[in-house]
Amino acid sequence: MTGVCSTRNVGLVRSLGADQVIDCKRDDYTRSGQHFDLILDNVRNHSLLANRKVLNPGGKLVMIGGSSGNWLGPLTRPIAGLRLSPFMGQDFAMLLARLKPDDLAMLGDLMRAGKVTPVIDRRYALSEVPEAIRYSEEGHARGKIIVKVQ
Ligand SMILES: NC(=O)c1ccc[n+]([C@@H]2O[C@H](COP(=O)([O-])OP(=O)(O)OC[C@H]3O[C@@H](n4cnc5c(N)ncnc54)[C@H](OP(=O)(O)O)[C@@H]3O)[C@@H](O)[C@H]2O)c1
C-alpha cells in the first residue's frame, strides 16, 4: 500500500501502515512510473487521464476528495469518470459519505479492535465550534477535528 501526502505528514502516514510513502511536495505519483490496482483519491489534484495512466488494466479509481466549487463543481469530474468507465477497461467510482449511525458504530468497533487507527488532530468544546470550523477551513488538519458535545 502506497500513501501520498505532504512532507510534514510522511512519518504519520508511514506509522499508519503504508509500505511506501510518496511526498507530494517532491514527487508526483502519476509520474513515478509505478502502476496501481486501486487509487483512493482524497484530493483530486490530478485529472482523470493522469490517474488512468497509472491504473493497471482492470484497476479502480475512487474519487473521494472535493474539487473547486461548492455545488455542482465538485461533481463534474466524477460524473465524467462514471460516463467513461464502461469504455476504459478500468473502473471509476465516486464515494459520497452517507452519515449513518450503524456505520459509525461499526467504525467504533473496528477502532476498539485495533483494526482502524483514528488520527485526531485537535479537540474542541461545543462552545468552540466557530474556531473548529475556522481551523477545518484552513485545509491543513492532520486527520480528524473532534467537537466534544458533553
Ligand atoms: N466524498 C465524501 O463523502 C467526503 C466526505 C468528507 C471529506 N471528503 C473529502 O476528503 C478530503 C479530506 O477532507 P478532510 O476533512 O480530511 O480535510 P482537508 O482539510 O481537505 O485535508 C487536510 C489534509 O490534506 C492534506 N493535503 C492537502 N493537499 C494534499 C495533496 N495534494 N496531497 C496530499 N495531501 C494533501 C493536508 O496536508 P498539508 O496540511 O501539509 O497541506 C492536510 O493534512 C477533502 O478533499 C474532502 O473534500 C469527501
Coordinates of N, CA and C and ligand atoms in Angstrom, one line a residue:
M1 N 0.8 -1.2 0.0 CA 0.0 0.0 0.0 C 0.9 1.3 0.0
T2 N 0.6 2.2 -0.9 CA 1.3 3.4 -1.0 C 0.5 4.6 -0.5
G3 N 1.0 5.4 0.3 CA 0.3 6.6 0.7 C 1.0 7.9 0.1
V4 N 0.1 8.8 -0.3 CA 0.7 10.1 -0.8 C 0.3 11.2 0.1
C5 N 1.2 12.0 0.5 CA 0.9 13.1 1.5 C 2.0 14.2 1.4
S6 N 1.8 15.3 2.1 CA 2.9 16.3 2.1 C 4.0 16.0 3.0
T7 N 5.1 16.7 2.9 CA 6.3 16.4 3.6 C 6.1 16.2 5.1
R8 N 5.3 17.1 5.7 CA 5.2 17.0 7.2 C 4.3 15.9 7.6
N9 N 3.6 15.2 6.7 CA 2.8 14.1 7.1 C 3.4 12.7 6.7
V10 N 4.6 12.7 6.2 CA 5.2 11.4 5.7 C 5.4 10.4 6.9
G11 N 5.9 10.9 8.0 CA 6.1 10.0 9.2 C 4.7 9.5 9.7
L12 N 3.7 10.3 9.7 CA 2.4 9.9 10.2 C 1.8 8.8 9.3
V13 N 1.9 9.0 8.0 CA 1.3 8.1 7.0 C 2.1 6.8 7.1
R14 N 3.4 6.8 7.3 CA 4.2 5.6 7.4 C 3.7 4.9 8.7
S15 N 3.5 5.6 9.8 CA 3.2 5.0 11.1 C 1.8 4.3 11.0
L16 N 1.0 4.8 10.0 CA -0.4 4.2 9.9 C -0.3 2.9 9.1
G17 N 0.9 2.5 8.5 CA 1.0 1.2 7.9 C 1.3 1.2 6.4
A18 N 1.5 2.4 5.8 CA 1.9 2.4 4.4 C 3.2 1.8 4.2
D19 N 3.3 0.9 3.1 CA 4.6 0.3 2.8 C 5.5 1.3 2.2
Q20 N 4.9 2.2 1.4 CA 5.7 3.2 0.7 C 5.0 4.6 0.8
V21 N 5.7 5.7 1.0 CA 5.1 7.0 1.1 C 5.7 7.9 0.0
I22 N 4.8 8.5 -0.7 CA 5.3 9.4 -1.8 C 5.0 10.8 -1.2
D23 N 6.0 11.7 -1.1 CA 5.9 13.0 -0.7 C 5.4 13.9 -1.9
C24 N 4.2 14.4 -1.8 CA 3.6 15.1 -3.0 C 4.3 16.4 -3.3
K25 N 5.1 16.9 -2.3 CA 5.8 18.2 -2.5 C 7.1 17.9 -3.3
R26 N 7.5 16.7 -3.4 CA 8.7 16.4 -4.1 C 8.5 15.5 -5.3
D27 N 7.5 14.6 -5.2 CA 7.3 13.6 -6.3 C 5.8 13.6 -6.7
D28 N 5.6 13.2 -7.9 CA 4.2 13.1 -8.4 C 3.9 11.6 -8.6
Y29 N 2.9 11.1 -7.9 CA 2.6 9.6 -8.1 C 2.2 9.3 -9.5
T30 N 1.7 10.3 -10.3 CA 1.3 10.0 -11.6 C 2.5 10.0 -12.6
R31 N 3.6 10.4 -12.1 CA 4.8 10.4 -13.0 C 5.9 9.5 -12.4
S32 N 5.6 8.7 -11.5 CA 6.6 7.9 -10.8 C 7.0 6.6 -11.6
G33 N 6.2 6.3 -12.6 CA 6.5 5.0 -13.3 C 5.8 3.8 -12.7
Q34 N 5.2 4.0 -11.5 CA 4.5 2.9 -10.9 C 3.0 2.9 -11.3
H35 N 2.5 1.6 -11.2 CA 1.1 1.4 -11.5 C 0.4 0.8 -10.4
F36 N -0.9 1.1 -10.3 CA -1.7 0.7 -9.1 C -3.0 0.0 -9.5
D37 N -3.4 -0.9 -8.6 CA -4.7 -1.6 -8.8 C -5.9 -0.8 -8.4
L38 N -5.6 0.0 -7.3 CA -6.7 0.8 -6.7 C -6.2 2.2 -6.3
I39 N -6.8 3.2 -6.7 CA -6.4 4.6 -6.2 C -7.6 5.2 -5.5
L40 N -7.4 5.6 -4.2 CA -8.4 6.3 -3.5 C -7.9 7.7 -3.5
D41 N -8.6 8.6 -4.3 CA -8.2 9.9 -4.4 C -8.9 10.9 -3.5
N42 N -8.2 11.3 -2.4 CA -8.8 12.1 -1.4 C -8.7 13.6 -1.7
V43 N -7.9 13.9 -2.8 CA -7.6 15.3 -3.0 C -8.1 15.8 -4.4
R44 N -8.1 15.0 -5.3 CA -8.4 15.3 -6.7 C -7.6 16.4 -7.3
N45 N -6.3 16.2 -7.1 CA -5.3 17.1 -7.6 C -4.9 16.8 -9.1
H46 N -5.3 15.6 -9.5 CA -4.9 15.1 -10.8 C -6.1 14.8 -11.7
S47 N -5.9 15.0 -13.0 CA -7.0 14.7 -13.9 C -7.4 13.2 -14.0
L48 N -8.5 12.9 -14.5 CA -8.9 11.5 -14.8 C -7.8 10.9 -15.6
L49 N -7.4 11.6 -16.7 CA -6.4 11.0 -17.6 C -5.1 10.6 -16.9
A50 N -4.7 11.5 -16.0 CA -3.4 11.3 -15.3 C -3.6 10.0 -14.4
N51 N -4.7 9.9 -13.7 CA -4.9 8.8 -12.9 C -5.1 7.5 -13.7
R52 N -5.7 7.6 -14.8 CA -6.0 6.5 -15.7 C -4.7 5.9 -16.2
K53 N -3.7 6.7 -16.5 CA -2.4 6.3 -17.0 C -1.6 5.4 -16.0
V54 N -1.9 5.6 -14.7 CA -1.1 4.9 -13.7 C -2.0 3.8 -13.0
L55 N -3.2 3.6 -13.6 CA -4.0 2.4 -13.1 C -3.7 1.2 -14.0
N56 N -3.6 0.1 -13.3 CA -3.5 -1.2 -14.1 C -4.7 -1.5 -14.9
P57 N -4.6 -2.2 -15.9 CA -5.9 -2.7 -16.6 C -6.8 -3.4 -15.6
G58 N -8.0 -3.0 -15.6 CA -9.0 -3.6 -14.6 C -8.9 -2.9 -13.3
G59 N -8.1 -1.9 -13.2 CA -7.9 -1.2 -11.9 C -9.1 -0.2 -11.6
K60 N -9.1 0.3 -10.4 CA -10.3 1.1 -10.0 C -9.8 2.4 -9.4
L61 N -10.4 3.5 -9.8 CA -10.2 4.8 -9.2 C -11.4 5.2 -8.5
V62 N -11.3 5.5 -7.2 CA -12.4 6.0 -6.4 C -12.2 7.5 -6.0
M63 N -13.0 8.3 -6.5 CA -12.9 9.8 -6.3 C -13.6 10.2 -5.0
I64 N -12.9 10.6 -4.1 CA -13.5 11.0 -2.8 C -13.4 12.5 -2.5
G65 N -12.2 13.0 -2.8 CA -12.0 14.4 -2.4 C -12.8 15.4 -3.3
G66 N -13.0 16.6 -2.7 CA -13.7 17.6 -3.5 C -12.8 18.4 -4.4
S67 N -13.3 19.0 -5.4 CA -12.5 19.9 -6.2 C -13.2 21.3 -6.1
S68 N -12.9 22.2 -7.0 CA -13.4 23.6 -6.8 C -14.9 23.7 -6.9
G69 N -15.4 24.7 -6.3 CA -16.9 25.0 -6.3 C -17.6 24.3 -5.2
N70 N -18.7 24.9 -4.8 CA -19.5 24.4 -3.7 C -20.5 23.4 -4.0
W71 N -21.1 23.5 -5.2 CA -22.3 22.7 -5.5 C -22.0 21.7 -6.6
L72 N -22.2 22.1 -7.9 CA -22.0 21.2 -9.0 C -20.6 21.0 -9.3
G73 N -19.7 22.0 -9.1 CA -18.3 22.0 -9.4 C -17.6 20.7 -9.0
P74 N -17.7 20.3 -7.8 CA -17.0 19.0 -7.3 C -17.5 17.8 -8.0
L75 N -18.7 17.8 -8.6 CA -19.3 16.6 -9.2 C -18.9 16.4 -10.7
T76 N -18.4 17.5 -11.3 CA -18.2 17.4 -12.8 C -17.2 16.2 -13.1
R77 N -16.1 16.2 -12.4 CA -15.1 15.1 -12.8 C -15.6 13.7 -12.5
P78 N -16.2 13.5 -11.3 CA -16.7 12.1 -11.1 C -17.8 11.7 -12.1
I79 N -18.6 12.7 -12.5 CA -19.7 12.3 -13.4 C -19.1 11.9 -14.8
A80 N -18.1 12.7 -15.2 CA -17.3 12.4 -16.5 C -16.7 11.0 -16.3
G81 N -16.1 10.7 -15.2 CA -15.5 9.4 -15.0 C -16.5 8.3 -15.0
L82 N -17.6 8.5 -14.4 CA -18.7 7.4 -14.4 C -19.1 7.1 -15.9
R83 N -19.2 8.2 -16.7 CA -19.7 8.0 -18.0 C -18.7 7.3 -18.9
L84 N -17.4 7.6 -18.6 CA -16.3 7.0 -19.4 C -16.0 5.5 -19.0
S85 N -16.3 5.2 -17.7 CA -15.8 4.0 -17.1 C -16.1 2.7 -18.0
P86 N -17.3 2.6 -18.5 CA -17.6 1.3 -19.3 C -16.7 1.2 -20.5
F87 N -16.1 2.2 -21.0 CA -15.3 2.1 -22.3 C -13.8 2.0 -22.0
M88 N -13.4 2.0 -20.8 CA -12.0 2.2 -20.5 C -11.3 0.9 -20.0
G89 N -12.1 -0.1 -19.7 CA -11.4 -1.3 -19.1 C -10.9 -1.0 -17.7
Q90 N -11.3 0.1 -17.1 CA -11.0 0.5 -15.8 C -12.2 1.0 -15.1
D91 N -12.3 1.0 -13.8 CA -13.5 1.3 -13.1 C -13.3 2.6 -12.4
F92 N -14.2 3.6 -12.7 CA -14.1 4.9 -12.0 C -15.4 5.0 -11.1
A93 N -15.2 5.3 -9.9 CA -16.3 5.4 -9.0 C -16.2 6.6 -8.1
M94 N -17.3 7.1 -7.6 CA -17.3 8.3 -6.7 C -17.8 7.8 -5.3
L95 N -17.2 8.2 -4.3 CA -17.6 7.9 -3.0 C -18.2 9.1 -2.3
L96 N -19.5 9.1 -1.9 CA -20.1 10.1 -1.1 C -20.5 9.6 0.2
A97 N -19.9 10.1 1.3 CA -20.2 9.6 2.6 C -21.7 9.8 3.0
R98 N -22.3 8.7 3.5 CA -23.7 8.9 4.0 C -23.6 8.6 5.5
L99 N -24.0 9.6 6.3 CA -23.7 9.5 7.7 C -24.8 8.7 8.4
K100 N -24.5 7.4 8.6 CA -25.5 6.5 9.2 C -24.9 6.0 10.5
P101 N -25.8 6.1 11.6 CA -25.3 5.7 12.9 C -24.7 4.2 12.9
D102 N -25.3 3.3 12.1 CA -24.8 1.9 12.1 C -23.3 1.9 11.6
D103 N -23.1 2.7 10.6 CA -21.7 2.8 10.0 C -20.7 3.3 11.1
L104 N -21.1 4.4 11.8 CA -20.3 4.9 12.8 C -20.0 3.9 13.9
A105 N -21.1 3.2 14.3 CA -20.9 2.1 15.3 C -19.9 1.1 14.8
M106 N -20.0 0.7 13.5 CA -19.1 -0.3 13.0 C -17.6 0.2 13.1
L107 N -17.5 1.5 12.7 CA -16.2 2.2 12.8 C -15.6 2.1 14.2
G108 N -16.5 2.4 15.2 CA -16.1 2.4 16.6 C -15.6 1.0 16.9
D109 N -16.3 -0.1 16.5 CA -15.9 -1.5 16.8 C -14.6 -1.8 16.2
L110 N -14.4 -1.3 14.9 CA -13.1 -1.6 14.3 C -11.9 -0.9 15.0
M111 N -12.2 0.3 15.5 CA -11.2 1.1 16.3 C -10.9 0.3 17.6
R112 N -11.9 -0.1 18.3 CA -11.7 -0.8 19.6 C -10.9 -2.1 19.3
A113 N -11.2 -2.7 18.2 CA -10.5 -4.0 17.9 C -9.0 -3.7 17.3
G114 N -8.7 -2.4 17.2 CA -7.3 -2.1 16.7 C -7.2 -2.3 15.2
K115 N -8.3 -2.4 14.5 CA -8.2 -2.6 13.0 C -8.2 -1.3 12.3
V116 N -8.7 -0.3 12.9 CA -8.7 1.1 12.3 C -8.0 2.0 13.3
T117 N -7.0 2.7 12.9 CA -6.3 3.7 13.8 C -6.8 5.1 13.5
P118 N -7.6 5.7 14.4 CA -8.0 7.1 14.1 C -6.9 8.1 14.3
V119 N -6.8 9.1 13.5 CA -5.8 10.2 13.7 C -6.6 11.4 14.1
I120 N -6.4 11.9 15.3 CA -7.1 13.0 15.8 C -6.2 14.2 15.9
D121 N -6.4 15.2 15.2 CA -5.6 16.4 15.3 C -5.9 17.3 16.5
R122 N -7.1 17.8 16.5 CA -7.5 18.7 17.6 C -8.8 18.4 18.2
R123 N -9.0 18.7 19.4 CA -10.3 18.5 20.1 C -10.9 19.9 20.5
Y124 N -12.2 20.1 20.3 CA -12.8 21.4 20.7 C -14.0 21.1 21.5
A125 N -14.3 22.0 22.4 CA -15.6 22.0 23.2 C -16.7 22.5 22.3
L126 N -18.0 22.2 22.6 CA -19.1 22.7 21.8 C -19.0 24.2 21.6
S127 N -18.7 24.9 22.7 CA -18.6 26.4 22.6 C -17.5 26.9 21.7
E128 N -16.6 26.0 21.2 CA -15.5 26.4 20.4 C -15.8 26.1 18.9
V129 N -17.0 25.7 18.6 CA -17.3 25.3 17.2 C -16.8 26.3 16.1
P130 N -17.0 27.6 16.3 CA -16.5 28.5 15.3 C -15.0 28.4 15.0
E131 N -14.3 28.2 16.1 CA -12.8 28.1 16.0 C -12.5 26.8 15.3
A132 N -13.3 25.7 15.6 CA -13.1 24.4 14.9 C -13.3 24.5 13.4
I133 N -14.4 25.2 13.1 CA -14.7 25.4 11.7 C -13.6 26.2 10.9
R134 N -13.2 27.2 11.6 CA -12.1 28.1 11.0 C -10.9 27.2 10.8
Y135 N -10.5 26.4 11.7 CA -9.3 25.5 11.6 C -9.5 24.5 10.4
S136 N -10.7 23.9 10.4 CA -11.0 23.0 9.3 C -10.9 23.6 7.9
E137 N -11.4 24.9 7.9 CA -11.4 25.6 6.6 C -10.0 26.0 6.1
E138 N -9.1 26.0 7.0 CA -7.7 26.3 6.6 C -7.2 25.1 5.7
G139 N -7.7 23.9 5.8 CA -7.4 22.8 4.9 C -6.1 22.1 5.3
H140 N -5.6 22.3 6.6 CA -4.4 21.6 6.9 C -4.5 20.7 8.2
A141 N -5.7 20.3 8.5 CA -5.9 19.4 9.6 C -5.2 18.1 9.3
R142 N -4.5 17.5 10.3 CA -3.9 16.2 10.1 C -4.8 15.2 10.7
G143 N -5.7 14.7 9.9 CA -6.7 13.7 10.5 C -8.0 14.5 10.9
K144 N -8.6 14.0 11.9 CA -9.9 14.5 12.3 C -9.9 15.6 13.3
I145 N -10.9 16.5 13.2 CA -11.1 17.5 14.2 C -12.4 17.1 15.0
I146 N -12.2 17.0 16.3 CA -13.3 16.5 17.2 C -14.0 17.6 17.9
V147 N -15.3 17.6 17.9 CA -16.1 18.5 18.8 C -16.7 17.7 19.8
K148 N -16.4 18.0 21.1 CA -16.9 17.2 22.2 C -18.2 17.8 22.7
V149 N -19.3 17.0 22.6 CA -20.6 17.6 22.9 C -20.9 17.7 24.4
Q150 N -20.4 16.7 25.1 CA -20.7 16.7 26.6 C -19.3 16.9 27.3
Ligands
LIG1 N1 -16.7 12.1 -0.6 C1 -17.1 12.4 0.7 O1 -18.2 12.0 1.1 C2 -16.2 13.2 1.5 C3 -16.5 13.4 2.9 C4 -15.6 14.1 3.6 C5 -14.5 14.6 3.1 N2 -14.2 14.4 1.8 C6 -13.0 14.9 1.1 O2 -11.9 14.3 1.8 C7 -10.8 15.2 1.7 C8 -10.1 15.3 3.1 O3 -11.0 16.1 3.9 P1 -10.6 16.4 5.4 O4 -11.9 16.8 6.0 O5 -9.8 15.4 6.0 O6 -9.7 17.7 5.4 P2 -8.8 18.6 4.4 O7 -8.7 19.9 5.1 O8 -9.3 18.6 3.0 O9 -7.4 17.7 4.5 C9 -6.3 18.3 5.0 C10 -5.1 17.4 4.8 O10 -4.9 17.1 3.4 C11 -3.5 17.3 3.1 N3 -3.4 17.6 1.7 C12 -3.8 18.7 1.1 N4 -3.5 18.6 -0.3 C13 -2.9 17.5 -0.4 C14 -2.3 16.8 -1.6 N5 -2.3 17.4 -2.8 N6 -1.7 15.6 -1.4 C15 -1.7 15.0 -0.2 N7 -2.2 15.6 0.9 C16 -2.8 16.8 0.8 C17 -3.1 18.4 4.0 O11 -1.7 18.4 4.2 P3 -0.9 19.8 4.4 O12 -1.5 20.5 5.6 O13 0.5 19.5 4.5 O14 -1.2 20.6 3.1 C18 -3.8 18.0 5.3 O15 -3.1 17.1 6.1 C19 -11.3 16.5 1.1 O16 -10.9 16.6 -0.3 C20 -12.8 16.4 1.2 O17 -13.5 17.1 0.2 C21 -15.1 13.7 1.0

